[in-house]
Short mmCIF file of C-alpha atoms and ligand atoms in Angstrom, two decimals:
data_model
loop_
_atom_site.label_atom_id
_atom_site.label_comp_id
_atom_site.label_asym_id
_atom_site.label_seq_id
_atom_site.Cartn_x
_atom_site.Cartn_y
_atom_site.Cartn_z
CA MET A 1 87.32 154.60 143.67
CA GLU A 2 88.66 155.61 147.05
CA ARG A 3 92.17 154.36 147.64
CA ILE A 4 92.63 152.93 151.11
CA ILE A 5 96.15 153.25 152.47
CA MET A 6 96.71 150.56 155.03
CA ASP A 7 98.44 151.57 158.21
CA TRP A 8 100.59 148.49 158.77
CA GLN A 9 102.26 150.02 161.84
CA ARG A 10 98.86 150.29 163.46
CA ILE A 11 98.10 146.69 162.55
CA ARG A 12 101.43 145.71 164.06
CA SER A 13 100.41 147.40 167.31
CA ASP A 14 97.40 145.03 167.51
CA PHE A 15 99.89 142.23 168.32
CA PRO A 16 101.08 142.75 171.92
CA ILE A 17 103.87 140.16 171.73
CA LEU A 18 105.73 142.15 169.10
CA ASP A 19 106.35 145.02 171.49
CA GLN A 20 109.40 143.58 173.21
CA GLN A 21 113.19 143.45 173.09
CA VAL A 22 115.00 140.20 172.38
CA ASN A 23 118.70 140.03 173.21
CA GLY A 24 118.77 143.81 173.53
CA HIS A 25 117.12 144.47 170.15
CA PRO A 26 113.51 145.14 169.11
CA LEU A 27 111.93 141.79 168.20
CA VAL A 28 111.66 141.17 164.46
CA TYR A 29 109.40 138.13 164.10
CA LEU A 30 110.01 136.42 160.74
CA ASP A 31 108.73 132.92 161.53
CA SER A 32 105.03 133.18 160.72
CA ALA A 33 105.12 130.26 158.27
CA ALA A 34 105.80 128.11 161.34
CA SER A 35 103.26 129.87 163.53
CA SER A 36 101.70 133.31 163.49
CA GLN A 37 101.33 135.78 166.33
CA LYS A 38 97.90 136.62 167.76
CA PRO A 39 96.17 140.00 167.79
CA ARG A 40 94.65 141.38 170.97
CA ALA A 41 91.15 140.66 169.57
CA VAL A 42 91.89 136.91 169.49
CA ILE A 43 93.51 136.87 172.92
CA ASP A 44 90.53 138.83 174.32
CA SER A 45 88.06 136.40 172.76
CA LEU A 46 89.69 133.54 174.70
CA VAL A 47 89.69 135.46 177.98
CA ARG A 48 86.06 136.49 177.44
CA PHE A 49 85.04 132.90 176.70
CA TYR A 50 86.75 131.49 179.80
CA GLU A 51 85.54 134.33 182.02
CA ARG A 52 81.89 134.31 180.92
CA ASP A 53 80.73 131.40 178.74
CA ASN A 54 82.93 128.35 179.34
CA ALA A 55 81.10 125.00 179.37
CA ASN A 56 81.05 121.87 177.25
CA VAL A 57 79.16 122.12 173.97
CA HIS A 58 76.21 120.13 172.58
CA ARG A 59 75.61 118.36 175.88
CA ALA A 60 73.59 120.29 178.40
CA LEU A 61 70.58 122.56 178.40
CA HIS A 62 71.96 125.07 180.86
CA GLU A 63 72.67 128.67 179.96
CA LEU A 64 76.47 128.47 179.76
CA SER A 65 76.40 125.35 177.63
CA ASN A 66 73.88 126.96 175.29
CA ARG A 67 76.05 130.05 174.97
CA ALA A 68 79.18 127.99 174.38
CA THR A 69 77.39 125.83 171.80
CA ASP A 70 76.01 128.86 169.94
CA ALA A 71 79.40 130.57 169.88
CA PHE A 72 81.14 127.35 168.79
CA GLU A 73 78.65 126.48 166.05
CA SER A 74 78.50 130.03 164.69
CA VAL A 75 82.19 129.73 163.77
CA ARG A 76 81.40 126.78 161.48
CA GLY A 77 79.32 129.07 159.27
CA LYS A 78 81.97 131.79 159.50
CA VAL A 79 84.66 129.38 158.27
CA ALA A 80 82.39 128.18 155.45
CA ARG A 81 81.87 131.77 154.26
CA PHE A 82 85.59 132.58 154.73
CA ILE A 83 86.66 129.84 152.31
CA GLY A 84 83.60 129.83 150.06
CA ALA A 85 82.25 126.40 151.06
CA ALA A 86 78.68 125.64 149.99
CA SER A 87 77.55 124.62 153.48
CA GLU A 88 78.73 124.80 157.08
CA ASP A 89 78.17 121.02 157.27
CA GLU A 90 81.26 120.70 155.07
CA ILE A 91 83.47 122.20 157.81
CA ILE A 92 85.11 119.75 160.22
CA PHE A 93 87.14 121.08 163.12
CA THR A 94 90.47 119.30 163.51
CA ARG A 95 93.70 119.92 165.42
CA GLY A 96 95.31 121.31 162.28
CA THR A 97 96.46 120.59 158.75
CA THR A 98 98.24 117.40 159.80
CA GLU A 99 95.15 115.93 161.42
CA GLY A 100 92.97 116.95 158.47
CA ILE A 101 95.16 115.04 156.00
CA ASN A 102 95.37 112.05 158.34
CA LEU A 103 91.58 112.03 158.61
CA VAL A 104 91.21 111.79 154.82
CA ALA A 105 94.04 109.24 154.59
CA ASN A 106 92.52 107.02 157.27
CA SER A 107 88.87 107.41 156.35
CA TRP A 108 88.48 108.06 152.61
CA ALA A 109 91.74 106.48 151.40
CA CYS A 110 91.56 103.33 153.50
CA ALA A 111 87.91 102.78 152.52
CA ASN A 112 88.40 103.44 148.80
CA LEU A 113 91.90 102.49 147.65
CA LYS A 114 93.12 99.08 146.53
CA PRO A 115 96.23 97.64 144.87
CA GLY A 116 96.72 99.20 141.46
CA ASP A 117 95.31 102.59 142.54
CA VAL A 118 97.65 105.58 142.60
CA ILE A 119 98.00 108.48 145.03
CA LEU A 120 99.58 111.41 143.20
CA THR A 121 101.30 114.13 145.17
CA SER A 122 104.47 116.19 144.71
CA SER A 123 108.08 116.34 145.85
CA MET A 124 107.50 119.72 147.49
CA GLU A 125 104.90 118.55 150.03
CA HIS A 126 105.31 119.13 153.73
CA HIS A 127 105.92 115.83 155.57
CA SER A 128 102.27 115.95 156.62
CA GLY A 129 101.38 115.78 152.92
CA LEU A 130 103.67 112.77 152.39
CA VAL A 131 103.69 110.48 155.42
CA PRO A 132 99.88 110.00 155.82
CA TRP A 133 99.74 108.87 152.15
CA GLN A 134 102.68 106.50 152.70
CA LEU A 135 100.79 104.95 155.62
CA ALA A 136 97.59 104.72 153.55
CA ALA A 137 99.50 103.15 150.65
CA GLN A 138 101.05 100.58 152.98
CA ARG A 139 97.61 99.67 154.28
CA THR A 140 95.73 99.56 150.99
CA GLY A 141 98.38 98.41 148.52
CA ALA A 142 98.02 101.64 146.52
CA THR A 143 101.09 103.15 144.84
CA LEU A 144 102.59 106.60 145.41
CA ARG A 145 103.71 108.94 142.63
CA HIS A 146 105.35 112.33 143.04
CA ILE A 147 105.34 115.27 140.64
CA PRO A 148 108.96 116.48 140.34
CA VAL A 149 110.07 120.04 141.10
CA LEU A 150 111.97 122.06 138.48
CA ASP A 151 115.13 124.05 139.23
CA ASP A 152 113.13 127.28 139.52
CA GLY A 153 111.03 125.77 142.34
CA THR A 154 107.88 125.23 140.29
CA LEU A 155 106.20 121.90 139.61
CA ASP A 156 107.07 120.05 136.42
CA MET A 157 103.67 120.35 134.74
CA ASP A 158 104.65 118.18 131.76
CA ALA A 159 105.49 115.41 134.21
CA PHE A 160 102.18 116.05 135.98
CA GLU A 161 100.31 115.41 132.72
CA LYS A 162 102.17 112.13 132.23
CA LEU A 163 101.74 110.98 135.82
CA LEU A 164 98.01 111.72 135.80
CA THR A 165 96.83 108.38 134.41
CA PRO A 166 93.35 106.90 134.99
CA GLU A 167 94.80 104.87 137.90
CA VAL A 168 95.23 108.08 139.92
CA ARG A 169 92.43 108.06 142.50
CA LEU A 170 93.72 110.95 144.60
CA LEU A 171 95.65 114.13 143.89
CA SER A 172 97.00 115.78 147.06
CA ILE A 173 98.83 119.01 146.46
CA VAL A 174 100.21 121.89 148.50
CA HIS A 175 98.87 125.33 147.48
CA ILE A 176 101.82 127.45 148.64
CA SER A 177 105.08 125.69 149.47
CA ASN A 178 106.33 126.38 153.00
CA SER A 179 109.92 125.82 151.83
CA LEU A 180 109.99 127.59 148.45
CA GLY A 181 107.13 130.08 148.48
CA THR A 182 105.96 128.62 145.16
CA ILE A 183 102.25 129.13 144.45
CA ASN A 184 101.03 126.02 142.68
CA PRO A 185 98.28 126.32 140.02
CA VAL A 186 95.85 124.33 142.13
CA ARG A 187 92.73 125.37 140.21
CA GLU A 188 94.14 124.07 136.92
CA MET A 189 95.55 120.93 138.55
CA VAL A 190 92.27 120.12 140.27
CA ALA A 191 90.32 120.66 137.04
CA ARG A 192 92.74 118.38 135.19
CA ALA A 193 92.57 115.67 137.89
CA LYS A 194 88.77 115.78 137.93
CA LYS A 195 88.70 114.94 134.24
CA THR A 196 90.33 111.60 135.03
CA GLY A 197 88.00 111.07 137.98
CA ALA A 198 90.50 111.64 140.81
CA VAL A 199 89.51 113.02 144.20
CA THR A 200 91.49 116.15 145.08
CA LEU A 201 92.94 117.56 148.30
CA VAL A 202 94.60 120.96 148.68
CA ASP A 203 96.98 121.69 151.57
CA ALA A 204 96.22 125.35 152.18
CA ALA A 205 98.31 125.68 155.37
CA GLN A 206 100.37 128.52 153.87
CA SER A 207 97.71 130.15 151.71
CA THR A 208 94.69 130.43 154.01
CA GLY A 209 94.69 133.84 155.67
CA HIS A 210 97.41 135.04 153.29
CA VAL A 211 95.51 135.16 150.00
CA PRO A 212 91.77 135.20 149.25
CA LEU A 213 90.64 131.56 149.01
CA ASN A 214 87.50 130.20 147.43
CA ILE A 215 86.60 126.53 147.40
CA ALA A 216 84.05 127.02 144.62
CA ASP A 217 86.79 128.56 142.50
CA ILE A 218 89.47 125.95 143.28
CA GLY A 219 86.96 123.13 142.85
CA CYS A 220 88.74 120.69 145.19
CA ASP A 221 87.04 117.93 147.19
CA PHE A 222 89.08 118.48 150.36
CA LEU A 223 91.03 121.45 151.70
CA VAL A 224 92.95 121.67 154.96
CA PHE A 225 94.48 124.45 157.06
CA SER A 226 95.73 125.26 160.57
CA GLY A 227 94.36 128.01 162.80
CA HIS A 228 97.70 128.81 164.43
CA LYS A 229 99.12 130.03 161.12
CA ILE A 230 96.29 132.55 160.64
CA CYS A 231 96.32 134.40 163.98
CA ALA A 232 94.14 131.81 165.79
CA PRO A 233 95.25 129.68 168.75
CA THR A 234 97.24 126.46 168.42
CA GLY A 235 95.33 123.18 168.46
CA ILE A 236 92.56 124.12 166.05
CA GLY A 237 92.32 123.55 162.32
CA VAL A 238 89.84 122.86 159.56
CA LEU A 239 89.11 120.13 157.08
CA TYR A 240 86.74 121.19 154.34
CA GLY A 241 85.14 118.21 152.59
CA ARG A 242 82.61 118.10 149.77
CA TYR A 243 79.42 116.94 151.51
CA SER A 244 78.64 114.04 149.16
CA LEU A 245 82.11 112.62 149.85
CA LEU A 246 81.99 113.19 153.60
CA GLU A 247 78.64 111.46 153.72
CA SER A 248 80.12 108.36 152.11
CA MET A 249 83.12 108.20 154.46
CA PRO A 250 83.42 106.02 157.57
CA PRO A 251 84.39 107.64 160.89
CA TRP A 252 88.06 107.72 161.85
CA HIS A 253 87.89 108.42 165.59
CA GLY A 254 85.14 106.90 167.70
CA GLY A 255 83.70 108.38 170.90
CA GLY A 256 81.12 110.75 172.29
CA GLU A 257 79.11 113.09 170.07
CA MET A 258 79.77 111.28 166.79
CA ILE A 259 77.15 108.58 167.37
CA LEU A 260 73.43 108.18 166.82
CA GLN A 261 73.06 105.02 168.86
CA VAL A 262 75.51 102.87 170.74
CA ARG A 263 75.02 99.20 171.51
CA LEU A 264 77.67 97.09 173.18
CA GLU A 265 78.54 95.35 169.94
CA ALA A 266 78.18 98.12 167.36
CA SER A 267 76.99 101.68 166.83
CA THR A 268 75.43 103.97 164.25
CA TYR A 269 76.93 107.35 163.43
CA LYS A 270 75.74 110.90 162.98
CA PRO A 271 76.00 112.55 159.58
CA PRO A 272 78.96 114.90 158.90
CA PRO A 273 80.38 117.02 160.37
CA ALA A 274 79.56 115.43 163.77
CA ARG A 275 80.64 111.99 162.49
CA PHE A 276 84.22 113.25 162.32
CA GLU A 277 84.34 115.18 165.60
CA ALA A 278 84.51 112.57 168.37
CA GLY A 279 84.88 113.79 171.95
CA THR A 280 85.05 117.28 173.40
CA PRO A 281 86.39 119.62 170.73
CA ASP A 282 88.81 122.51 171.21
CA ILE A 283 85.96 124.89 172.06
CA ALA A 284 88.11 127.89 172.98
CA GLY A 285 90.26 127.24 169.91
CA VAL A 286 87.19 127.45 167.69
CA ILE A 287 86.09 130.71 169.38
CA GLY A 288 89.60 132.08 168.80
CA LEU A 289 89.50 130.94 165.18
CA GLY A 290 86.27 132.88 164.69
CA ALA A 291 87.88 136.02 166.18
CA ALA A 292 90.95 135.54 163.93
CA ILE A 293 88.79 135.29 160.81
CA ASP A 294 86.91 138.47 161.82
CA TYR A 295 90.23 140.23 162.33
CA LEU A 296 91.73 139.13 158.99
CA GLN A 297 88.57 140.01 157.11
CA ALA A 298 88.50 143.49 158.66
CA VAL A 299 92.03 144.06 157.33
CA GLY A 300 91.06 142.46 154.01
CA LEU A 301 92.61 139.39 152.38
CA GLU A 302 93.49 141.34 149.21
CA ASN A 303 95.40 143.87 151.34
CA ILE A 304 97.19 141.10 153.23
CA GLU A 305 98.12 139.36 149.98
CA LYS A 306 99.50 142.57 148.46
CA HIS A 307 101.45 143.42 151.61
CA GLY A 308 102.90 139.89 151.78
CA LEU A 309 104.08 140.04 148.19
CA GLU A 310 105.63 143.48 148.73
CA LEU A 311 107.57 142.21 151.74
CA ALA A 312 108.72 139.07 149.90
CA SER A 313 109.79 141.09 146.83
CA ARG A 314 111.74 143.50 149.00
CA ALA A 315 113.43 140.58 150.76
CA LEU A 316 114.34 138.98 147.42
CA THR A 317 115.94 142.22 146.22
CA ARG A 318 117.81 142.93 149.46
CA LEU A 319 119.08 139.35 149.91
CA ASP A 320 120.23 139.21 146.32
CA GLU A 321 122.68 142.01 147.16
CA ILE A 322 124.49 139.78 149.67
CA PRO A 323 127.23 137.60 148.08
CA GLY A 324 127.00 133.83 148.58
CA ILE A 325 123.25 133.70 149.20
CA ARG A 326 121.29 131.30 147.03
CA ILE A 327 117.54 131.84 147.09
CA LEU A 328 115.32 128.81 146.58
CA GLY A 329 111.99 129.07 144.79
CA PRO A 330 110.67 131.57 142.23
CA LYS A 331 112.76 134.75 141.92
CA SER A 332 110.01 136.89 140.45
CA GLY A 333 106.25 137.01 139.98
CA PRO A 334 103.62 135.96 142.50
CA ARG A 335 104.92 134.00 145.46
CA GLY A 336 104.05 133.23 149.03
CA SER A 337 105.07 135.60 151.76
CA LEU A 338 108.37 133.93 152.60
CA VAL A 339 111.92 133.70 151.35
CA ALA A 340 114.12 130.66 151.95
CA PHE A 341 117.81 130.69 151.14
CA HIS A 342 121.09 128.90 151.57
CA ALA A 343 124.13 130.96 152.56
CA GLU A 344 127.30 129.27 151.37
CA TRP A 345 129.26 130.85 154.24
CA ALA A 346 127.16 129.56 157.18
CA HIS A 347 125.08 126.59 158.27
CA PRO A 348 121.37 127.53 158.61
CA HIS A 349 121.40 126.79 162.36
CA ASP A 350 124.40 129.07 162.96
CA LEU A 351 122.80 131.78 160.88
CA VAL A 352 119.51 131.55 162.75
CA GLU A 353 121.39 131.78 166.06
CA PHE A 354 123.29 134.82 164.83
CA ALA A 355 120.03 136.48 163.76
CA ASN A 356 118.47 135.60 167.12
CA SER A 357 121.30 137.36 168.93
CA HIS A 358 120.18 140.45 166.97
CA GLY A 359 116.50 140.05 167.88
CA ILE A 360 115.41 138.39 164.62
CA ALA A 361 113.32 135.21 164.80
CA MET A 362 113.76 132.94 161.74
CA ARG A 363 113.75 129.22 161.12
CA GLY A 364 116.63 127.09 159.89
CA GLY A 365 116.55 123.45 158.85
CA HIS A 366 114.57 121.23 156.51
CA HIS A 367 111.17 122.78 157.33
CA CYS A 368 109.55 119.32 157.27
CA THR A 369 110.43 118.94 153.60
CA GLN A 370 113.44 116.60 153.62
CA PRO A 371 112.88 115.27 150.05
CA LEU A 372 112.90 118.87 148.79
CA MET A 373 116.20 119.64 150.55
CA LYS A 374 117.66 116.54 148.89
CA ARG A 375 116.29 117.71 145.52
CA PHE A 376 118.10 121.04 145.88
CA GLN A 377 121.18 119.44 147.46
CA VAL A 378 121.21 121.63 150.55
CA PRO A 379 121.46 120.45 154.18
CA GLY A 380 118.66 122.84 155.01
CA THR A 381 117.76 126.47 154.45
CA THR A 382 117.17 129.62 156.43
CA ARG A 383 113.61 130.87 156.07
CA ALA A 384 112.28 134.36 156.70
CA SER A 385 108.49 134.36 156.59
CA PHE A 386 106.20 137.34 156.82
CA TYR A 387 102.68 138.28 157.79
CA LEU A 388 100.47 141.32 158.07
CA TYR A 389 102.32 142.67 161.13
CA ASN A 390 105.71 142.84 159.40
CA THR A 391 107.04 146.05 157.89
CA PRO A 392 109.50 146.96 155.09
CA GLU A 393 111.84 148.34 157.78
CA GLU A 394 112.08 144.84 159.26
CA ILE A 395 113.16 143.45 155.88
CA ASP A 396 115.89 146.10 155.77
CA ARG A 397 116.94 145.12 159.28
CA LEU A 398 117.11 141.47 158.15
CA ALA A 399 119.36 142.42 155.22
CA GLU A 400 121.59 144.47 157.55
CA VAL A 401 121.97 141.58 160.00
CA LEU A 402 122.63 139.07 157.22
CA ALA A 403 125.34 141.31 155.80
CA ALA A 404 126.89 141.45 159.27
CA ALA A 405 126.59 137.65 159.54
CA ARG A 406 128.52 137.23 156.29
CA LYS A 407 131.38 139.32 157.66
CA PHE A 408 131.26 137.40 160.94
CA PHE A 409 131.28 133.89 159.42
CA ALA A 410 133.52 134.65 156.45
N1 PMP B 501 101.49 121.80 155.26
C1 PMP B 501 102.22 122.92 155.12
C2 PMP B 501 102.43 123.49 153.75
C3 PMP B 501 102.75 123.54 156.24
O1 PMP B 501 103.47 124.66 156.10
C4 PMP B 501 102.51 122.99 157.51
C5 PMP B 501 103.09 123.62 158.76
N2 PMP B 501 104.43 123.98 158.66
C6 PMP B 501 101.74 121.83 157.61
C7 PMP B 501 101.25 121.27 156.45
C8 PMP B 501 101.43 121.19 158.92
O2 PMP B 501 100.66 122.03 159.70
P1 PMP B 501 100.36 121.70 161.24
O3 PMP B 501 101.69 121.39 161.86
O4 PMP B 501 99.75 122.95 161.77
O5 PMP B 501 99.45 120.53 161.27
#
């Protein structure tokens, strides 16, 4: 078989923003877990849309509206194929992961849960995988349970087995932790939860666009992700929902486009996905999402996954050489494309500022996972996160700057 050697420098040059100096140094962008950069192809797709095709969708019969509607709706099928959904009608456009989880919490959970029911999630969830369930529990009287995290940053699977009683109606679990890099065994967990009749949701904010994803393989009922983390614009995201479930769910937002008929007193609603997309959607965002998926698929998800793991492994090795750095999450084996650590000689905010003065963009703080920071007894961590445009040389530069930071702070 022909071996394809990826030219990651060439891929990097597809991202215009990376070609700049920050504080007198070449920019090293290591904050993709928060938000990714955009390739020229995505930026161009937005300009093209606004210059040639812009109009509202689904509403008019004029040429521009038809073009905008066709372009918008074609992305639904593209997303379905990208994540292995059975039908494009299972793809709902949202503002992002947060809105997707809130949609399920407000629609499915509020319509189905009652006192005595249990929502099972974990202690490593992003706040957007915790707070919507707290709100739903408060409204329905359901109880929350959390799978604990072991010292090595993996989930306590023995505890999971014990917590997964027949009262569990929903399992909501993060695929790749944004704070640890842990890859959770979502396929096995979903299969286990299905046996007890629970509905399952996977937060794929950090795995979509980083590893090949397949709904049919994972077997979950709901899956959510954000466009801005996979090279698409901000403001657009996806909720995948199994059609039979979506069909049974009441609308969450009311407004234009989600209705069949409106009377002054009451209305009837369209079937999914329209039922869950009230008002004018983020049309340009959807066009950009389509361009981002094309771009990622041209590079290849297997290639991106391999590159991400190589960068993370190199970072683990290089950071381990620096005294006083404690890495959180798995130290070996498969992991997400990020490394989070606590340096005993500097507060994460000071460290991030020091790195910034050397042109390196990282994130410091609790990363929207306060319970996890408490679990590991750290005020916060510094996180370096990688994507397809990062290079091994940038990891070496990170290690060099961190070594200098140690001298500076110590
Ligand atoms: N879940 C995880 C695992 C995340 O990393 C993030 C973003 N940091 C979110 C949910 C929330 O995503 P968004 O802010 O795009 O809605």
